[in-house]
Tab-separated table of C-alpha atoms in Angstrom:
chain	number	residue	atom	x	y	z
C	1	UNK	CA	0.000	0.000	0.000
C	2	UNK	CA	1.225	3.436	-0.860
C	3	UNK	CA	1.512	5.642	2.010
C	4	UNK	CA	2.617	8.950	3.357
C	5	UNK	CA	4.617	9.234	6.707
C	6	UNK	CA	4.334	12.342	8.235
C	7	UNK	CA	6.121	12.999	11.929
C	8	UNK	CA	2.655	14.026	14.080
C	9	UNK	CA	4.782	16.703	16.337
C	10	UNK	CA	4.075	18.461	17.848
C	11	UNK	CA	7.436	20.337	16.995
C	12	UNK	CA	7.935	23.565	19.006
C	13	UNK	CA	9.931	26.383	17.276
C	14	UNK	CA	10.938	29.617	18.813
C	15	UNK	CA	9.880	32.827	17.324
C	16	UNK	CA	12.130	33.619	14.323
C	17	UNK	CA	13.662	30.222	13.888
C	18	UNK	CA	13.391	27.838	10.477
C	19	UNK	CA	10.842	25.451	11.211
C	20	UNK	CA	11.757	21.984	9.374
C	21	UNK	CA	8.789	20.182	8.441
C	22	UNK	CA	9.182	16.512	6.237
C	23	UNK	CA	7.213	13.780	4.247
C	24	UNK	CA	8.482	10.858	3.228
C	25	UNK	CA	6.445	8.527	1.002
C	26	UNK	CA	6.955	4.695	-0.853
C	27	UNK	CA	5.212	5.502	-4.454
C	28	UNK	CA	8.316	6.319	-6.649
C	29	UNK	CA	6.387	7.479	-9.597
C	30	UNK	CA	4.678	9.930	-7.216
C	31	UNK	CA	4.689	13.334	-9.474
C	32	UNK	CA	3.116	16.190	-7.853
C	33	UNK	CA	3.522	17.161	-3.914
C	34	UNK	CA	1.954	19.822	-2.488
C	35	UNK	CA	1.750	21.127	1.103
C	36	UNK	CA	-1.415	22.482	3.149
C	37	UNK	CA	-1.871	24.165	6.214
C	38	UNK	CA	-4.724	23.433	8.650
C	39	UNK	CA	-5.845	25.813	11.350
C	40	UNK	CA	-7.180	23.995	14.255
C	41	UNK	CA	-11.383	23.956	12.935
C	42	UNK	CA	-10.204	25.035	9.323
C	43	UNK	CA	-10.125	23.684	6.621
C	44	UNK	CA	-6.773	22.754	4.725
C	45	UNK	CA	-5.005	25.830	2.407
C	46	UNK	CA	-2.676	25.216	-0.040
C	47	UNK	CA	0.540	26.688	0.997
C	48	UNK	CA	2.838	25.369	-1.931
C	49	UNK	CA	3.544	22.450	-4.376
C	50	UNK	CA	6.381	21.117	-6.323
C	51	UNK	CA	6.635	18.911	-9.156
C	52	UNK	CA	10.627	18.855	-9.692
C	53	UNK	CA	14.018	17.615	-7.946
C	54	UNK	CA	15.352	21.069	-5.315
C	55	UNK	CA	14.137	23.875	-3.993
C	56	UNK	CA	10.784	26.076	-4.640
C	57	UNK	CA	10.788	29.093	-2.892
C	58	UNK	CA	7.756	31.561	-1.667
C	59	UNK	CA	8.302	34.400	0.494
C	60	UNK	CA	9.007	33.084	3.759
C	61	UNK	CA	8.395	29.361	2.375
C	62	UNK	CA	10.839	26.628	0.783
C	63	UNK	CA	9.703	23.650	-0.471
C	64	UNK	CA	12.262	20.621	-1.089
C	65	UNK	CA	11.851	17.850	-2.959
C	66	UNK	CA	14.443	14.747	-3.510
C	67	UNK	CA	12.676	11.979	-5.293
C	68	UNK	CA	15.799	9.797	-5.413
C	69	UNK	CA	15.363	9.670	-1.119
C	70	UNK	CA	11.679	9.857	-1.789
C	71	UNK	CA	10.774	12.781	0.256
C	72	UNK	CA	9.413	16.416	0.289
C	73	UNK	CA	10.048	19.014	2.860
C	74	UNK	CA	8.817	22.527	3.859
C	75	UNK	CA	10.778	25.015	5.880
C	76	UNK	CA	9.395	27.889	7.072
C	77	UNK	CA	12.147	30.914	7.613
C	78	UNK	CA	11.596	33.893	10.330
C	79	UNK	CA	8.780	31.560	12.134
C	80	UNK	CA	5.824	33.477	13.842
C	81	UNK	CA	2.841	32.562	16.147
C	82	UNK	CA	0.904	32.459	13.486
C	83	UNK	CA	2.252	29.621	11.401
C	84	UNK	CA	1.291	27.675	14.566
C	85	UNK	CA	-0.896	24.717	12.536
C	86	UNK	CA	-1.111	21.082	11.303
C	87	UNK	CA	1.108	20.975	8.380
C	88	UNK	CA	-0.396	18.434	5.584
C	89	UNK	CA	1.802	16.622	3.003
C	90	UNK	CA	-0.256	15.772	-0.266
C	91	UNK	CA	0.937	13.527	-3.174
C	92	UNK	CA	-0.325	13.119	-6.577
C	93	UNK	CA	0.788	9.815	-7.355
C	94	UNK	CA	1.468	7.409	-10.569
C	95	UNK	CA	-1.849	6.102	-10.761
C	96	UNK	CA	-3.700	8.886	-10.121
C	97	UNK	CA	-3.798	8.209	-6.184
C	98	UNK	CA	-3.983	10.991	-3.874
C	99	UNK	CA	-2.625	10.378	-0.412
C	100	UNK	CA	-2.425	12.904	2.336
C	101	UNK	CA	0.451	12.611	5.397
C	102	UNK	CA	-1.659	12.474	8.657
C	103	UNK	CA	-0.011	15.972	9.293
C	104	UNK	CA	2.713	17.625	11.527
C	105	UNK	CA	1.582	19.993	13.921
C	106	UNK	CA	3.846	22.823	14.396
C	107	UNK	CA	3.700	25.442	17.299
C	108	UNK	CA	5.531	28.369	17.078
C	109	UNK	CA	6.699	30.333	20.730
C	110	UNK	CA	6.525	33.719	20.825
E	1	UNK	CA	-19.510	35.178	-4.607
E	2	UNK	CA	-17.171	32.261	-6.562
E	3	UNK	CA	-15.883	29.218	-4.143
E	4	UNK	CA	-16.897	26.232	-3.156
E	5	UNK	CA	-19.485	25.810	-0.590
E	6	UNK	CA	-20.604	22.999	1.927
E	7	UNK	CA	-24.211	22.413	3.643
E	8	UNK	CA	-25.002	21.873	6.243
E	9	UNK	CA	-22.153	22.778	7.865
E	10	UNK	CA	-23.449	20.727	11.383
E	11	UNK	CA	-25.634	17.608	11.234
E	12	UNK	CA	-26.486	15.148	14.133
E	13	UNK	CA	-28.059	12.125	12.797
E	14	UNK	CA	-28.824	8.733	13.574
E	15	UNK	CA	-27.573	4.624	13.028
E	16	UNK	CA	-29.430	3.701	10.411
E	17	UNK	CA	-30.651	7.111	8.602
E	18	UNK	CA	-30.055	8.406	5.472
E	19	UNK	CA	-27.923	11.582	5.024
E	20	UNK	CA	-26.674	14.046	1.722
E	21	UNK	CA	-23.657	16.296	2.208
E	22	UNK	CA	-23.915	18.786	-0.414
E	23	UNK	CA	-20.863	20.546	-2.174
E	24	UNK	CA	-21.212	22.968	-4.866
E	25	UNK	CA	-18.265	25.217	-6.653
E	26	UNK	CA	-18.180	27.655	-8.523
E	27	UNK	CA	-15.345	28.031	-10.638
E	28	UNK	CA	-15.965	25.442	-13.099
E	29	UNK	CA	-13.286	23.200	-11.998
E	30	UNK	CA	-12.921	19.594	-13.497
E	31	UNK	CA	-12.201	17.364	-10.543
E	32	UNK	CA	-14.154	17.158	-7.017
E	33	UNK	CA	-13.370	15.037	-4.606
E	34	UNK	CA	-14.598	14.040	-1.141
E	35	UNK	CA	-12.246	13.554	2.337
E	36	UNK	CA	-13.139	13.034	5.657
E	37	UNK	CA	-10.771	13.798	8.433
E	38	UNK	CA	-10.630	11.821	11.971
E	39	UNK	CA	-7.982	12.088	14.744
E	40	UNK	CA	-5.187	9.627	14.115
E	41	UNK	CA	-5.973	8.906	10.642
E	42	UNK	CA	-5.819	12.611	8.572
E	43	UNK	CA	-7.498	13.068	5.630
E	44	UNK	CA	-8.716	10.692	3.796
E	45	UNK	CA	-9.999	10.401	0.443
E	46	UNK	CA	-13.659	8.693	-0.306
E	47	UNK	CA	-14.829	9.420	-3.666
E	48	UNK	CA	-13.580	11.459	-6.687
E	49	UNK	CA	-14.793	13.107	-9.998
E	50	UNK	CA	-13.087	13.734	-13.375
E	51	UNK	CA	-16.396	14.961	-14.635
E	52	UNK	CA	-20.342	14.664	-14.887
E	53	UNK	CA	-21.193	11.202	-14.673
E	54	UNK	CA	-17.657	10.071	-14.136
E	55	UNK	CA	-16.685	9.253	-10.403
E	56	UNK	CA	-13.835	6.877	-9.214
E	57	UNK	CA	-13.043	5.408	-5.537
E	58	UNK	CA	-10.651	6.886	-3.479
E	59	UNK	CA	-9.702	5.295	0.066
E	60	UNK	CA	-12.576	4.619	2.185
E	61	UNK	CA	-15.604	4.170	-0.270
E	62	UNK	CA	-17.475	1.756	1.795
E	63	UNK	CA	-20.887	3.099	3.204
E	64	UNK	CA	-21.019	6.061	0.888
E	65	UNK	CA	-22.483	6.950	-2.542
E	66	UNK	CA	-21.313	10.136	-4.769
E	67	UNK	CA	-23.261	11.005	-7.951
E	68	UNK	CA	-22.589	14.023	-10.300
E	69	UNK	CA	-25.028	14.666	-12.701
E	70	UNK	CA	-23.604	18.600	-12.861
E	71	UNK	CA	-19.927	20.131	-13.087
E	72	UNK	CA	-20.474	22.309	-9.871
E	73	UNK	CA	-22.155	20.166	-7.584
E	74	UNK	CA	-20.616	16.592	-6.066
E	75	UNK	CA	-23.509	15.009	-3.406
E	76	UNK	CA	-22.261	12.531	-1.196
E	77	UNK	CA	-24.454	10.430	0.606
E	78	UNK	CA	-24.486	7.874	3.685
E	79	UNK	CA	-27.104	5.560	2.794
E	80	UNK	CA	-27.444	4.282	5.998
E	81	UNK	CA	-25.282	6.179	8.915
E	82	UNK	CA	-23.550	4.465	11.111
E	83	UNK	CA	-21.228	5.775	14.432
E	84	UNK	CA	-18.046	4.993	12.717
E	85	UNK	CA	-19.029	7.677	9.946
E	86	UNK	CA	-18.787	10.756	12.444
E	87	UNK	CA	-16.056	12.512	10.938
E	88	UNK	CA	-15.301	16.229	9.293
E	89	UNK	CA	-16.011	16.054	5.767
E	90	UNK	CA	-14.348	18.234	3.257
E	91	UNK	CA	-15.201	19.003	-0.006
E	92	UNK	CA	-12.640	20.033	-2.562
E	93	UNK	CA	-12.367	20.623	-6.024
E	94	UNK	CA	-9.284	21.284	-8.526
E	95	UNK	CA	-8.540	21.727	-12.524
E	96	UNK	CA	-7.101	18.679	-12.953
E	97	UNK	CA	-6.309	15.333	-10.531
E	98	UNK	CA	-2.826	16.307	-9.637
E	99	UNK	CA	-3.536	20.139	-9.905
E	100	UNK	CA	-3.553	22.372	-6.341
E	101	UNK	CA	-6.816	21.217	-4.522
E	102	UNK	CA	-9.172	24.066	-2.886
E	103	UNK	CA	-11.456	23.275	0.142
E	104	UNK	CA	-14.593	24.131	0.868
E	105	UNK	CA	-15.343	24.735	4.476
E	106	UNK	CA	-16.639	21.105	6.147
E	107	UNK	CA	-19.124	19.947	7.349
E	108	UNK	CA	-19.277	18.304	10.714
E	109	UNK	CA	-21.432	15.038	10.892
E	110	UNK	CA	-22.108	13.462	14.292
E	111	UNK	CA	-24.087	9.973	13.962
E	112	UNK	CA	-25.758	8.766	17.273
């Protein structure tokens, strides 16, 4: 079975740190990752997604994907109280599967 | 105002009862799909739509039924509840299947 493995946290950051967030998964012909954030009673936002080996970068936001080691990884630079959520990996994979990671939650200390 | 859109957004129900979630969206997109989302177990996908009259299995199909007979709405329906279905359900729809997936806002289904 394809699957998504996700670290459930919670990981505690201090203000204005990188917060390292990572998903590995076992489908190698995986082709499109993406990652969400969840507010506790939200629903899920699309925060970025990355279809190609290295970095993707948005604003505050790097995505990393190495599909040799099979994973994908978000860090968030300059951390605030407000990226405080459940951090979803999704994957698009060969077959047209979609599997979500069962989340990281990440709290950020002021 | 364009989005997608869940109703109800609260339902208590009981074993044994019929219930529709509704989803409707607005912005034409392709592909819907169903999740719901427990403690432990994250999202999960039940159904999926490439289209009117097209839907495919995702996950966790058992004990549900999803027609589409138009582009912006996606109906999913317990046919006859039962405890293990209380969940969050989220909608979602997207351009394509691998394409970035928006949410709509849940709805929260507590069977008795």
């Amino acid at each position: 079975q394809k699957e998504v493995e996700q670290n459930s946290g919670p990981l505690s950051v201090p203000e204005g740190a990188i917060a390292s967030l990572n998903c590995t998964y076992s489908d190698r012909g995986s082709q499109s990752f993406f990652w969400y954030r969840q507010y506790s009673g939200k629903s899920p936002e699309l925060i970025m997604f990355i279809y190609s080996n290295g970095d993707k970068e948005d604003g505050r936001f790097t995505a990393q994907l190495n599909k040799a080691s099979q994973y994908v990884s978000l860090l968030i630079r300059d951390s605030q109280p407000s990226d405080s959520a459940t951090y979803l990996c999704l994957l698009g994979g060969s077959q047209g599967n979609l599997i979500f990671g069962k989340g990281t939650k990440l709290s950020v200390k002021p | 105002d364009a989005g997608i859109t869940q109703s109800p957004r609260y339902k208590i129900t009981e074993t044994g009862r019929q219930v529709t979630l509704m989803c409707h969206q607005t912005w034409s997109h392709s592909y819907m799909f169903w999740y719901r989302q427990d403690l432990g177990h994250g999202l999960r996908l039940i159904y999926y739509s490439a289209a009117a009259d097209i839907t495919d299995k995702g996950e966790v199909p058992d004990g549900y039924v999803v027609s589409r007979s138009k582009t912006e709405n996606f109906p999913l329906t317990l046919e006859s509840a039962t405890r293990s279905q209380t969940s969050v359900y989220f909608c979602a729809s997207s351009e394509t299947l691998t394409d970035t997936q928006y949410f709509g806002p849940g709805t929260r289904l507590t069977v008795l």
